[in-house]
Every structure is written in structure tokens, then in C-alpha cells.
C-alpha positions as CSV (number, residue, x, y, z in Angstrom):
1,X,-6.6,-25.5,98.3
2,X,-4.4,-22.0,98.4
3,X,-1.6,-23.7,97.4
4,X,-3.5,-24.8,94.0
5,X,-4.9,-21.3,93.4
6,X,-1.2,-20.2,93.5
7,X,0.5,-22.9,91.1
8,X,-2.0,-21.5,88.7
9,X,-0.9,-18.1,89.0
10,X,2.4,-18.7,88.7
11,X,1.3,-21.3,85.6
12,X,-0.4,-17.8,83.7
13,X,2.8,-15.2,85.0
14,X,5.3,-18.0,83.5
15,X,3.2,-18.2,80.3
16,X,3.0,-14.7,79.9
17,X,6.6,-13.6,81.2
18,X,7.6,-16.2,78.0
19,X,5.3,-14.6,75.6
20,X,6.3,-10.8,76.2
21,X,9.9,-12.4,76.0
22,X,10.2,-14.5,73.2
23,X,8.8,-13.0,69.7
24,X,9.3,-14.6,66.9
25,X,9.3,-12.2,62.9
26,X,8.4,-13.8,59.9
27,X,10.6,-14.7,57.2
28,X,11.0,-10.6,55.1
29,X,10.1,-8.6,57.6
30,X,11.8,-6.9,60.2
31,X,10.7,-5.9,64.1
32,X,11.4,-2.3,65.6
33,X,11.9,-2.9,69.4
34,X,11.8,0.1,71.6
35,X,12.8,0.4,74.8
36,X,10.7,2.8,77.4
37,X,9.9,4.9,73.7
38,X,13.3,4.7,72.4
39,X,14.6,2.8,69.6
40,X,16.6,-0.3,71.1
41,X,17.2,-2.7,68.1
42,X,15.9,-4.3,65.4
43,X,14.3,-7.5,65.3
44,X,15.5,-9.5,62.4
45,X,13.2,-13.2,61.1
46,X,13.0,-16.1,63.6
47,X,13.1,-16.1,67.2
48,X,14.0,-13.5,69.0
49,X,14.2,-12.7,73.2
50,X,13.2,-9.2,74.8
51,X,13.4,-8.0,78.0
52,X,9.7,-8.3,78.8
53,X,8.1,-5.1,80.4
54,X,10.6,-3.0,79.7
55,X,11.3,-3.4,75.7
56,X,8.1,-3.3,73.5
57,X,8.2,-4.3,69.3
58,X,6.3,-1.1,68.3
59,X,6.1,-1.9,64.2
60,X,7.0,-4.9,61.9
61,X,8.2,-3.5,58.6
62,X,7.6,-5.7,55.5
63,X,10.7,-5.7,53.5
64,X,9.3,-7.1,50.4
65,X,8.8,-5.3,47.1
66,X,5.5,-3.9,47.2
67,X,2.8,-2.6,44.5
68,X,0.9,0.2,45.1
69,X,-1.9,1.4,42.5
70,X,-2.9,5.3,42.6
71,X,-6.7,6.2,41.5
72,X,-6.9,8.5,38.6
73,X,-5.1,12.1,39.0
74,X,-6.1,15.0,36.6
75,X,-3.1,16.7,35.3
76,X,-3.4,19.4,32.9
77,X,-0.6,19.3,29.3
78,X,1.2,21.8,27.9
79,X,-1.7,22.6,25.1
80,X,-4.2,23.1,28.2
81,X,-6.0,20.0,28.3
82,X,-6.7,18.0,31.1
83,X,-5.9,14.5,31.0
84,X,-6.6,12.0,34.0
85,X,-3.9,10.1,34.6
86,X,-3.1,6.5,37.1
87,X,-0.4,4.9,38.3
88,X,0.9,1.8,39.6
89,X,4.3,2.3,41.5
90,X,6.7,-0.9,42.6
91,X,8.7,-0.2,46.2
92,X,10.3,-2.1,48.6
93,X,11.8,-0.8,51.9
94,X,15.3,-1.6,52.3
95,X,15.6,0.6,56.0
96,X,13.5,-0.2,58.2
97,X,14.4,2.4,60.7
98,X,13.9,5.0,58.1
99,X,11.2,3.9,56.9
100,X,9.4,4.0,60.8
101,X,11.6,7.4,61.9
102,X,12.0,9.7,59.0
103,X,8.1,10.0,57.3
104,X,5.1,8.8,59.1
105,X,3.2,6.9,55.9
106,X,5.3,6.3,53.4
107,X,3.4,4.8,51.7
108,X,0.7,8.3,51.4
109,X,3.8,10.0,50.6
110,X,4.9,7.9,47.8
111,X,0.9,8.7,46.2
112,X,1.7,12.6,46.6
113,X,5.4,12.9,45.1
114,X,3.7,10.6,42.7
115,X,1.2,13.1,42.0
116,X,3.0,16.1,41.6
117,X,5.8,14.4,40.2
118,X,3.7,13.6,37.3
119,X,1.9,17.0,36.8
120,X,5.7,18.4,36.4
121,X,6.8,15.8,34.0
122,X,3.7,15.9,32.0
123,X,2.8,20.0,32.3
124,X,5.6,19.9,29.4
125,X,4.2,18.0,26.8
126,X,1.5,18.1,24.5
127,X,-1.4,15.8,24.3
128,X,0.1,14.2,21.3
129,X,3.5,13.3,22.7
130,X,2.2,12.3,26.6
131,X,-0.1,9.5,24.4
132,X,3.4,8.7,22.5
133,X,6.5,8.7,25.5
134,X,4.9,6.8,28.0
135,X,8.4,5.2,28.4
136,X,9.8,8.7,29.0
137,X,7.6,9.6,31.0
138,X,8.0,6.2,33.6
139,X,12.0,6.6,33.6
140,X,11.4,10.5,34.7
141,X,9.1,10.0,37.2
142,X,10.7,7.1,38.6
143,X,14.0,8.8,38.8
144,X,12.5,11.7,40.0
145,X,10.5,9.3,43.5
146,X,13.3,7.0,43.6
147,X,15.7,10.0,44.4
148,X,12.8,11.7,47.5
149,X,12.9,8.5,48.9
150,X,15.9,7.3,49.0
151,X,16.0,9.5,52.9
152,X,13.5,7.5,53.5
153,X,15.3,4.1,53.2
154,X,12.6,3.2,49.9
155,X,13.8,2.1,46.6
156,X,11.2,2.6,43.8
157,X,11.9,0.2,41.1
158,X,9.4,1.1,38.5
159,X,6.8,3.0,37.5
160,X,4.1,2.2,34.7
161,X,1.6,4.9,33.5
162,X,-2.0,2.4,33.7
163,X,-3.8,4.9,31.4
164,X,-4.3,8.8,30.3
165,X,-7.6,9.2,29.5
166,X,-8.2,12.7,27.6
167,X,-11.3,14.4,28.3
168,X,-14.6,12.5,25.7
169,X,-14.3,15.4,23.6
170,X,-10.9,15.3,22.2
171,X,-11.8,11.5,22.1
172,X,-14.2,12.8,19.7
173,X,-11.6,15.1,17.7
174,X,-9.1,12.4,17.9
175,X,-10.9,9.6,16.3
176,X,-11.9,12.2,14.0
177,X,-9.0,12.8,12.6
178,X,-8.0,9.4,12.5
179,X,-11.0,8.6,10.5
180,X,-9.9,11.7,7.9
181,X,-6.5,9.9,7.7
182,X,-7.7,6.8,7.0
183,X,-10.3,8.5,4.6
184,X,-7.2,10.3,3.3
185,X,-5.3,7.7,2.8
186,X,-7.9,5.7,1.1
187,X,-8.2,8.7,-1.5
188,X,-4.6,8.2,-2.1
189,X,-4.8,4.8,-2.6
190,X,-8.0,5.7,-5.0
191,X,-6.5,8.1,-6.6
192,X,-3.4,5.6,-7.5
193,X,-5.2,3.3,-8.6
194,X,-7.1,5.4,-11.3
195,X,-4.0,6.3,-12.4
196,X,-2.6,2.9,-12.9
197,X,-5.8,2.4,-14.5
198,X,-5.6,5.0,-16.7
199,X,-2.6,4.3,-18.2
200,X,-3.6,0.8,-19.3
201,X,-6.5,1.9,-20.8
202,X,-3.9,4.8,-22.6
203,X,-1.1,2.2,-23.3
204,X,-4.4,0.1,-24.7
205,X,-6.0,2.3,-27.1
206,X,-2.1,3.5,-28.1
207,X,-2.0,-0.1,-29.2
208,X,-5.1,0.0,-30.9
209,X,-4.7,2.8,-32.8
210,X,-1.1,1.3,-33.7
211,X,-2.7,-1.9,-35.5
212,X,-5.6,0.2,-36.8
213,X,-3.3,2.9,-38.6
214,X,-1.7,-0.5,-40.0
215,X,-4.5,-2.0,-41.1
216,X,-5.6,0.9,-42.8
217,X,-2.2,1.4,-44.0
218,X,-2.5,-2.3,-45.4
219,X,-5.8,-1.5,-47.0
220,X,-5.2,1.4,-48.8
221,X,-2.2,-0.6,-50.2
222,X,-3.9,-3.1,-51.4
223,X,-7.2,-0.5,-52.8
224,X,-4.3,1.2,-54.9
225,X,-2.9,-1.9,-56.5
226,X,-6.7,-3.5,-56.8
227,X,-7.0,0.2,-59.0
228,X,-3.6,-0.4,-60.7
229,X,-5.0,-3.4,-62.2
230,X,-8.6,-1.9,-62.7
231,X,-7.0,0.6,-64.9
232,X,-4.7,-1.6,-66.5
233,X,-7.6,-3.7,-67.6
234,X,-10.0,-1.0,-68.2
235,X,-6.8,1.0,-70.9
236,X,-6.6,-2.6,-72.1
237,X,-10.8,-2.9,-72.6
238,X,-10.7,0.3,-74.6
239,X,-7.9,-0.2,-76.3
240,X,-9.2,-3.5,-77.8
241,X,-12.5,-1.5,-78.0
242,X,-11.0,1.1,-80.5
243,X,-9.0,-1.6,-82.3
244,X,-12.1,-3.6,-82.6
245,X,-14.4,-0.4,-83.9
246,X,-11.5,0.6,-86.6
247,X,-11.1,-3.5,-88.0
248,X,-15.0,-2.8,-88.2
249,X,-15.0,0.3,-90.1
250,X,-12.5,-1.5,-92.6
251,X,-14.4,-4.6,-92.8
252,X,-17.4,-2.8,-93.7
253,X,-16.4,-0.1,-96.1
254,X,-19.1,2.4,-95.1
255,X,-20.7,4.7,-97.9
256,X,-21.5,8.2,-98.3
257,X,-25.4,6.9,-97.1
258,X,-24.1,5.3,-93.8
259,X,-22.1,8.4,-92.5
260,X,-25.1,10.7,-92.9
261,X,-27.1,8.7,-90.8
262,X,-24.5,8.1,-88.2
263,X,-24.0,12.1,-88.1
264,X,-27.8,12.2,-88.1
265,X,-28.0,10.5,-85.0
266,X,-24.9,12.5,-83.5
267,X,-27.2,15.8,-83.6
268,X,-29.7,15.1,-80.7
269,X,-26.1,13.6,-78.1
270,X,-25.0,17.1,-79.6
271,X,-28.2,18.8,-78.1
272,X,-27.6,16.7,-74.6
273,X,-26.8,19.1,-71.8
274,X,-28.1,20.8,-69.1
275,X,-27.1,24.2,-70.4
276,X,-28.1,23.7,-74.3
277,X,-31.4,26.1,-74.3
278,X,-31.0,26.2,-78.2
279,X,-29.8,24.5,-81.0
280,X,-29.5,26.2,-84.5
281,X,-29.1,24.0,-87.6
282,X,-27.1,25.7,-90.6
283,X,-29.2,25.6,-93.5
284,X,-26.3,24.7,-95.5
285,X,-27.0,21.3,-93.6
286,X,-27.4,18.6,-96.3
287,X,-24.6,20.7,-98.1
288,X,-22.2,19.5,-95.9
289,X,-23.5,16.4,-96.0
290,X,-22.7,16.0,-99.6
291,X,-19.1,17.6,-99.0
292,X,-18.5,15.0,-96.3
293,X,-19.3,12.3,-98.5
294,X,-17.2,13.1,-101.4
295,X,-14.5,14.1,-99.0
296,X,-14.9,10.6,-96.7
297,X,-15.2,9.0,-101.0
298,X,-11.7,10.1,-101.6
299,X,-10.7,8.2,-99.0
300,X,-7.9,5.6,-100.3
301,X,-8.4,1.9,-100.0
302,X,-5.4,1.1,-98.3
303,X,-5.3,3.9,-95.6
304,X,-2.3,2.5,-93.8
305,X,-4.2,2.1,-90.6
306,X,-4.1,-1.0,-88.5
307,X,-4.9,-4.8,-89.9
308,X,-5.1,-6.6,-86.7
309,X,-8.0,-8.7,-86.6
310,X,-9.5,-8.5,-83.1
311,X,-9.8,-12.4,-81.5
312,X,-12.8,-11.6,-78.9
313,X,-12.1,-15.1,-76.8
314,X,-8.7,-13.7,-76.5
315,X,-8.3,-13.3,-72.6
316,X,-7.0,-9.7,-71.0
317,X,-3.5,-9.8,-70.0
318,X,-2.0,-7.5,-67.5
319,X,0.7,-6.5,-69.4
320,X,2.4,-3.3,-69.6
321,X,4.2,-3.5,-73.3
322,X,1.3,-5.0,-74.6
323,X,-0.6,-1.6,-73.4
324,X,1.7,0.3,-74.7
325,X,1.9,-1.6,-78.1
326,X,-2.1,-1.1,-78.5
327,X,-1.3,3.0,-77.9
328,X,1.1,2.8,-80.4
329,X,-1.2,1.4,-82.4
330,X,-4.2,3.6,-81.3
331,X,-1.9,6.7,-82.5
332,X,-0.3,5.3,-85.9
333,X,-4.5,4.7,-87.2
334,X,-4.9,8.0,-86.2
335,X,-2.3,9.3,-87.8
336,X,-3.1,7.3,-91.3
337,X,-6.4,8.8,-91.0
338,X,-5.1,12.6,-90.8
339,X,-2.7,11.4,-93.4
340,X,-4.9,10.7,-96.1
341,X,-7.7,12.9,-95.1
342,X,-5.5,16.1,-95.8
343,X,-4.8,15.7,-99.6
344,X,-8.4,16.0,-100.4
345,X,-9.9,18.2,-98.3
346,X,-11.9,20.8,-100.3
347,X,-10.9,24.8,-99.7
348,X,-13.3,27.2,-98.8
349,X,-16.2,28.0,-100.5
350,X,-15.0,25.1,-103.0
351,X,-17.8,22.6,-104.5
352,X,-17.4,19.1,-103.4
353,X,-15.6,17.5,-105.6
354,X,-17.3,14.5,-107.4
355,X,-16.7,11.0,-107.4
356,X,-14.5,9.5,-110.9
357,X,-17.2,7.7,-112.6
358,X,-16.1,4.1,-113.5
359,X,-15.8,1.2,-111.9
360,X,-13.3,1.9,-108.9
361,X,-11.9,-0.6,-106.7
362,X,-13.9,-1.0,-103.5
363,X,-12.5,1.3,-101.1
364,X,-10.9,-0.3,-98.0
365,X,-12.6,1.0,-94.3
366,X,-11.8,4.9,-93.6
367,X,-10.3,4.9,-90.4
368,X,-12.5,7.7,-88.2
369,X,-11.4,11.4,-88.1
370,X,-9.7,12.7,-85.4
371,X,-12.1,13.4,-82.1
């Protein structure tokens, strides 16, 4: 029985001895071995043997790249605005001995160093510069951290800013600024559109005015041509009317009674007018009529006037030479009437000439006196 207990104790001691002698270090780890509290060696990954009860594995250092996220830290910018910045650090232990004996807690040390370095870098930037210069802050912060943690056996690979959070009032001001900028751009675009619309409208009005002026020009030309044709036709009509009247006078062979009747008919027309308030009839009216009749009785039968017969059914022709010929004929008739009237016109105060006795030849229709 005693021998069995002894064997059990020996087996337990052997197991404890083996466990204290054999040390297994995982991959990408390093074990720091101390002998009597002093550094002795560094155990690599795998199976390692140490002296039991003398050597002791104090720390197992992780050699892989580690990621540490630090909480937001208040930072004052150059324009005296407090912003909160949280960072992410990517680092790796390159010297486990220095990481164990050169710094007590390298993670806390990295956090404090990151906060102070970040304040130094951001303190020289304005808020807008800090918001738009993340890469500059990351590279500056990584350089400072890597140079400071090198003696600790730590290499800082990357530094990233997770966020830069301004105060709520600054965020509202930035939103208002952004809204104002967008409103400005919208106003500029609206003004540009209105400008283009005004240009197109003015161009359309210009084309419309040109077309309207061209139409008015054509209308005036056509109106002038129509007036010209109307005047030509009116002149021809008047010329033919004069010829017709002269021909009727010649053909009718008027006497003194007809001339006196025509004279009496013209007297009321002489009195027609807005300014004719008084009309004096001469006392010698009868004598004047007799003189006028006697004078016209002396007009030769052939006064030399026109004997052209007017064809009332002939169409009116728009021809300038015919109009000139008609005007010449009218002037010729008037000249003939003057020539016939001048030899027999009585002198002042002389009695009117009496018609000769006998049977005269029927006189031709005299030309009317010149108006």
C-alpha cells in the first residue's frame, strides 16, 4: 500500500516536472523567459524546454499586426473650434524584448502619444482645412508615432481618422453655408436660362420686325402702284368727260337763252360756302346777260375746236401717251375758244353788238370760256 502511494506521488511529480520543463509557444508569438527575475532568453514558436523551478516564462508577446481604436478625443483647431476626432492605429511588435522591458503598457502609451500628436497637428489647421486634409493628418500622425515607438520595438503601419465631428452649431452653420452655395448656383443657372430666353425672344422679335417691315414695304409699293393706276384712269376719265362735254356743246349749238339759264343756275352755287353771308346781285344783270348772249352769238361756227366723237362704249386704256394726247387736245380746244372770243369782245361801256340781219348759217357749238 505504501509502495502504491509512493508510485502515485512519483508520477505526479514527473507530470509536474515535464509540464514545467516543456513549453509550447503558438505561431507568431514570442515567449520571454526570466531566470530568477532576470531576462534569460526568448522562446520562439513551437516546442521549447526550460529548466523547471529556475526559468519562468513571464510574457507571451503577440507578433501579429494589431488594430486599436481609440475613443474620440477633443481637439482645438486653429480657428478656436473644438472638434472630436477618433483614430484607428495599425501597429506590430517587432522587438518583443523592447516591448516588454522598454515600456510598461505600450497600448496605453500609443493612445496617449496619438492624442498629443493629433492635437499638435490639428491645432495648426482650420476646420475646413482639417475636414479636407485627412490624408495629410494621417501621414503626419503616422510619422510621429513611428519615430516615437521605434525604441519600444513597435512599428506603426497605418493611422486612420474614423471621423471629425464639429460642434452641432458649427454643423448647422456649415449646412446653411452649403444650402446658400447651392441656392447661389441655382440662381446663377436660373439667370443664365432667363438670359438665353431673353436673347432668343429678342431674336424672334427682331425677325418679326424685319418681316413686318418687309410686308409694310411691299404693301406701300402695291398701294402706290394702285394709286398711280387710279390717278391714270381718273385722268383719262376726266379727259374723256371734257371731250364729251365739248362735243355736246358743239353738237347742241346753244343759244342765248340756254347760256342765260346756265348762268342763273350757277348763281346759287356761287353763294354756297361757309363764309358767304352776303350776296349782292348787280343791277345790270339783265344787260350783262344780253351782252354775254350777243358776244357768244358772234362766235364763229367753226371755232377750230376738237371734232372728235366720243365712243361711250370704248374701254378705258391705261396708256400714258393717250393721256398726254388728251391733255393736248383739251389745251388746243381752250386755245381755240380764246382765239374765237378775243376779236369780238366789247370795250368797256359800249353797248352789246346786235346780231346781223338775215339768215345766218347755223353756228357751230362754241367752246366754253376758259375757267
